[in-house]
Amino acid sequence: MLFFRKRLRKSTPEEEQKFHEDMQKEGVKFKDKLAMVLSAYVVIVLPCLLILIGISLLAMFLLGVL
């Protein structure tokens, strides 16, 4: 088996309530949320798309489509 894998435990309703209260206390502004979403897009989505496009072009080249 995979011994290095940690077992995840479910959070209790009290922990979830505390998390939601803490998030509301922080008061994250719209601009900050937008910056986080855009940076996640640039860091995660764009490289994945570039890799998929690269692999697709390589496969098309190897199969003689290009």
PDB file of N, CA and C in Angstrom, residues 6-55:
ATOM      1  N   LYS A   6      -1.072  10.377   3.564  1.00  0.00           N
ATOM      2  CA  LYS A   6      -1.746  10.666   4.829  1.00  0.00           C
ATOM      3  C   LYS A   6      -3.239  10.409   4.687  1.00  0.00           C
ATOM      4  N   ARG A   7      -3.819  10.007   5.766  1.00  0.00           N
ATOM      5  CA  ARG A   7      -5.258   9.792   5.768  1.00  0.00           C
ATOM      6  C   ARG A   7      -5.936  11.118   6.119  1.00  0.00           C
ATOM      7  N   LEU A   8      -6.849  11.544   5.276  1.00  0.00           N
ATOM      8  CA  LEU A   8      -7.544  12.802   5.514  1.00  0.00           C
ATOM      9  C   LEU A   8      -8.724  12.569   6.442  1.00  0.00           C
ATOM     10  N   ARG A   9      -8.909  13.489   7.343  1.00  0.00           N
ATOM     11  CA  ARG A   9     -10.057  13.369   8.233  1.00  0.00           C
ATOM     12  C   ARG A   9     -11.059  14.454   7.879  1.00  0.00           C
ATOM     13  N   LYS A  10     -12.310  14.141   8.109  1.00  0.00           N
ATOM     14  CA  LYS A  10     -13.350  15.129   7.834  1.00  0.00           C
ATOM     15  C   LYS A  10     -13.369  16.169   8.943  1.00  0.00           C
ATOM     16  N   SER A  11     -13.671  17.385   8.543  1.00  0.00           N
ATOM     17  CA  SER A  11     -13.755  18.440   9.545  1.00  0.00           C
ATOM     18  C   SER A  11     -15.106  18.370  10.247  1.00  0.00           C
ATOM     19  N   THR A  12     -15.101  18.781  11.483  1.00  0.00           N
ATOM     20  CA  THR A  12     -16.335  18.783  12.259  1.00  0.00           C
ATOM     21  C   THR A  12     -17.128  20.047  11.926  1.00  0.00           C
ATOM     22  N   PRO A  13     -18.414  20.036  12.205  1.00  0.00           N
ATOM     23  CA  PRO A  13     -19.208  21.253  11.958  1.00  0.00           C
ATOM     24  C   PRO A  13     -18.682  22.471  12.719  1.00  0.00           C
ATOM     25  N   GLU A  14     -18.122  22.248  13.915  1.00  0.00           N
ATOM     26  CA  GLU A  14     -17.571  23.364  14.680  1.00  0.00           C
ATOM     27  C   GLU A  14     -16.362  23.965  13.962  1.00  0.00           C
ATOM     28  N   GLU A  15     -15.515  23.101  13.399  1.00  0.00           N
ATOM     29  CA  GLU A  15     -14.347  23.587  12.670  1.00  0.00           C
ATOM     30  C   GLU A  15     -14.760  24.347  11.414  1.00  0.00           C
ATOM     31  N   GLU A  16     -15.785  23.849  10.732  1.00  0.00           N
ATOM     32  CA  GLU A  16     -16.275  24.542   9.539  1.00  0.00           C
ATOM     33  C   GLU A  16     -16.843  25.908   9.899  1.00  0.00           C
ATOM     34  N   GLN A  17     -17.592  25.973  10.994  1.00  0.00           N
ATOM     35  CA  GLN A  17     -18.170  27.242  11.440  1.00  0.00           C
ATOM     36  C   GLN A  17     -17.062  28.232  11.776  1.00  0.00           C
ATOM     37  N   LYS A  18     -16.032  27.769  12.477  1.00  0.00           N
ATOM     38  CA  LYS A  18     -14.909  28.639  12.833  1.00  0.00           C
ATOM     39  C   LYS A  18     -14.195  29.126  11.576  1.00  0.00           C
ATOM     40  N   PHE A  19     -14.032  28.249  10.598  1.00  0.00           N
ATOM     41  CA  PHE A  19     -13.378  28.630   9.347  1.00  0.00           C
ATOM     42  C   PHE A  19     -14.171  29.728   8.640  1.00  0.00           C
ATOM     43  N   HIS A  20     -15.494  29.559   8.552  1.00  0.00           N
ATOM     44  CA  HIS A  20     -16.325  30.569   7.885  1.00  0.00           C
ATOM     45  C   HIS A  20     -16.291  31.901   8.639  1.00  0.00           C
ATOM     46  N   GLU A  21     -16.301  31.839   9.961  1.00  0.00           N
ATOM     47  CA  GLU A  21     -16.222  33.074  10.742  1.00  0.00           C
ATOM     48  C   GLU A  21     -14.885  33.776  10.517  1.00  0.00           C
ATOM     49  N   ASP A  22     -13.807  33.004  10.496  1.00  0.00           N
ATOM     50  CA  ASP A  22     -12.481  33.593  10.265  1.00  0.00           C
ATOM     51  C   ASP A  22     -12.391  34.213   8.879  1.00  0.00           C
ATOM     52  N   MET A  23     -12.975  33.567   7.893  1.00  0.00           N
ATOM     53  CA  MET A  23     -12.949  34.107   6.533  1.00  0.00           C
ATOM     54  C   MET A  23     -13.727  35.416   6.456  1.00  0.00           C
ATOM     55  N   GLN A  24     -14.847  35.494   7.154  1.00  0.00           N
ATOM     56  CA  GLN A  24     -15.634  36.724   7.133  1.00  0.00           C
ATOM     57  C   GLN A  24     -14.929  37.833   7.911  1.00  0.00           C
ATOM     58  N   LYS A  25     -14.204  37.469   8.971  1.00  0.00           N
ATOM     59  CA  LYS A  25     -13.470  38.466   9.756  1.00  0.00           C
ATOM     60  C   LYS A  25     -12.355  39.109   8.948  1.00  0.00           C
ATOM     61  N   GLU A  26     -11.714  38.327   8.103  1.00  0.00           N
ATOM     62  CA  GLU A  26     -10.595  38.845   7.308  1.00  0.00           C
ATOM     63  C   GLU A  26     -11.051  39.935   6.354  1.00  0.00           C
ATOM     64  N   GLY A  27     -12.233  39.809   5.812  1.00  0.00           N
ATOM     65  CA  GLY A  27     -12.761  40.835   4.921  1.00  0.00           C
ATOM     66  C   GLY A  27     -11.942  40.990   3.651  1.00  0.00           C
ATOM     67  N   VAL A  28     -11.809  39.916   2.895  1.00  0.00           N
ATOM     68  CA  VAL A  28     -11.039  39.961   1.654  1.00  0.00           C
ATOM     69  C   VAL A  28     -11.801  40.808   0.637  1.00  0.00           C
ATOM     70  N   LYS A  29     -11.118  41.802   0.085  1.00  0.00           N
ATOM     71  CA  LYS A  29     -11.753  42.715  -0.862  1.00  0.00           C
ATOM     72  C   LYS A  29     -11.868  42.071  -2.237  1.00  0.00           C
ATOM     73  N   PHE A  30     -12.728  42.666  -3.058  1.00  0.00           N
ATOM     74  CA  PHE A  30     -12.963  42.134  -4.397  1.00  0.00           C
ATOM     75  C   PHE A  30     -11.688  42.138  -5.233  1.00  0.00           C
ATOM     76  N   LYS A  31     -10.918  43.210  -5.126  1.00  0.00           N
ATOM     77  CA  LYS A  31      -9.675  43.299  -5.908  1.00  0.00           C
ATOM     78  C   LYS A  31      -8.697  42.196  -5.511  1.00  0.00           C
ATOM     79  N   ASP A  32      -8.650  41.883  -4.215  1.00  0.00           N
ATOM     80  CA  ASP A  32      -7.762  40.819  -3.754  1.00  0.00           C
ATOM     81  C   ASP A  32      -8.219  39.460  -4.281  1.00  0.00           C
ATOM     82  N   LYS A  33      -9.531  39.220  -4.246  1.00  0.00           N
ATOM     83  CA  LYS A  33     -10.059  37.958  -4.779  1.00  0.00           C
ATOM     84  C   LYS A  33      -9.773  37.846  -6.266  1.00  0.00           C
ATOM     85  N   LEU A  34      -9.957  38.946  -6.985  1.00  0.00           N
ATOM     86  CA  LEU A  34      -9.694  38.949  -8.420  1.00  0.00           C
ATOM     87  C   LEU A  34      -8.222  38.671  -8.699  1.00  0.00           C
ATOM     88  N   ALA A  35      -7.343  39.272  -7.914  1.00  0.00           N
ATOM     89  CA  ALA A  35      -5.904  39.039  -8.087  1.00  0.00           C
ATOM     90  C   ALA A  35      -5.554  37.578  -7.818  1.00  0.00           C
ATOM     91  N   MET A  36      -6.178  36.980  -6.814  1.00  0.00           N
ATOM     92  CA  MET A  36      -5.908  35.573  -6.509  1.00  0.00           C
ATOM     93  C   MET A  36      -6.381  34.662  -7.631  1.00  0.00           C
ATOM     94  N   VAL A  37      -7.566  34.934  -8.165  1.00  0.00           N
ATOM     95  CA  VAL A  37      -8.105  34.103  -9.241  1.00  0.00           C
ATOM     96  C   VAL A  37      -7.261  34.250 -10.502  1.00  0.00           C
ATOM     97  N   LEU A  38      -6.897  35.478 -10.842  1.00  0.00           N
ATOM     98  CA  LEU A  38      -6.086  35.691 -12.044  1.00  0.00           C
ATOM     99  C   LEU A  38      -4.695  35.082 -11.907  1.00  0.00           C
ATOM    100  N   SER A  39      -4.102  35.187 -10.740  1.00  0.00           N
ATOM    101  CA  SER A  39      -2.776  34.588 -10.566  1.00  0.00           C
ATOM    102  C   SER A  39      -2.857  33.067 -10.612  1.00  0.00           C
ATOM    103  N   ALA A  40      -3.921  32.490 -10.069  1.00  0.00           N
ATOM    104  CA  ALA A  40      -4.099  31.037 -10.167  1.00  0.00           C
ATOM    105  C   ALA A  40      -4.273  30.628 -11.623  1.00  0.00           C
ATOM    106  N   TYR A  41      -4.994  31.430 -12.386  1.00  0.00           N
ATOM    107  CA  TYR A  41      -5.183  31.149 -13.813  1.00  0.00           C
ATOM    108  C   TYR A  41      -3.845  31.159 -14.536  1.00  0.00           C
ATOM    109  N   VAL A  42      -3.037  32.168 -14.267  1.00  0.00           N
ATOM    110  CA  VAL A  42      -1.746  32.298 -14.950  1.00  0.00           C
ATOM    111  C   VAL A  42      -0.791  31.181 -14.528  1.00  0.00           C
ATOM    112  N   VAL A  43      -0.816  30.822 -13.257  1.00  0.00           N
ATOM    113  CA  VAL A  43       0.143  29.846 -12.742  1.00  0.00           C
ATOM    114  C   VAL A  43      -0.281  28.406 -13.034  1.00  0.00           C
ATOM    115  N   ILE A  44      -1.574  28.117 -13.047  1.00  0.00           N
ATOM    116  CA  ILE A  44      -2.035  26.735 -13.188  1.00  0.00           C
ATOM    117  C   ILE A  44      -2.595  26.445 -14.574  1.00  0.00           C
ATOM    118  N   VAL A  45      -3.563  27.213 -15.010  1.00  0.00           N
ATOM    119  CA  VAL A  45      -4.304  26.882 -16.230  1.00  0.00           C
ATOM    120  C   VAL A  45      -3.461  27.082 -17.484  1.00  0.00           C
ATOM    121  N   LEU A  46      -2.809  28.217 -17.621  1.00  0.00           N
ATOM    122  CA  LEU A  46      -2.047  28.480 -18.841  1.00  0.00           C
ATOM    123  C   LEU A  46      -0.915  27.478 -19.080  1.00  0.00           C
ATOM    124  N   PRO A  47      -0.096  27.153 -18.078  1.00  0.00           N
ATOM    125  CA  PRO A  47       0.934  26.138 -18.339  1.00  0.00           C
ATOM    126  C   PRO A  47       0.354  24.777 -18.716  1.00  0.00           C
ATOM    127  N   CYS A  48      -0.753  24.394 -18.086  1.00  0.00           N
ATOM    128  CA  CYS A  48      -1.382  23.112 -18.435  1.00  0.00           C
ATOM    129  C   CYS A  48      -1.858  23.125 -19.880  1.00  0.00           C
ATOM    130  N   LEU A  49      -2.457  24.223 -20.305  1.00  0.00           N
ATOM    131  CA  LEU A  49      -2.905  24.321 -21.693  1.00  0.00           C
ATOM    132  C   LEU A  49      -1.731  24.276 -22.659  1.00  0.00           C
ATOM    133  N   LEU A  50      -0.657  24.970 -22.332  1.00  0.00           N
ATOM    134  CA  LEU A  50       0.520  24.955 -23.201  1.00  0.00           C
ATOM    135  C   LEU A  50       1.116  23.557 -23.307  1.00  0.00           C
ATOM    136  N   ILE A  51       1.163  22.830 -22.208  1.00  0.00           N
ATOM    137  CA  ILE A  51       1.684  21.461 -22.237  1.00  0.00           C
ATOM    138  C   ILE A  51       0.785  20.570 -23.082  1.00  0.00           C
ATOM    139  N   LEU A  52      -0.531  20.677 -22.904  1.00  0.00           N
ATOM    140  CA  LEU A  52      -1.459  19.864 -23.696  1.00  0.00           C
ATOM    141  C   LEU A  52      -1.355  20.179 -25.179  1.00  0.00           C
ATOM    142  N   ILE A  53      -1.244  21.447 -25.515  1.00  0.00           N
ATOM    143  CA  ILE A  53      -1.101  21.831 -26.925  1.00  0.00           C
ATOM    144  C   ILE A  53       0.212  21.293 -27.480  1.00  0.00           C
ATOM    145  N   GLY A  54       1.281  21.387 -26.695  1.00  0.00           N
ATOM    146  CA  GLY A  54       2.574  20.874 -27.138  1.00  0.00           C
ATOM    147  C   GLY A  54       2.548  19.374 -27.377  1.00  0.00           C
ATOM    148  N   ILE A  55       1.949  18.632 -26.459  1.00  0.00           N
ATOM    149  CA  ILE A  55       1.852  17.179 -26.625  1.00  0.00           C
ATOM    150  C   ILE A  55       0.989  16.837 -27.831  1.00  0.00           C
TER     151      ILE A  55
END
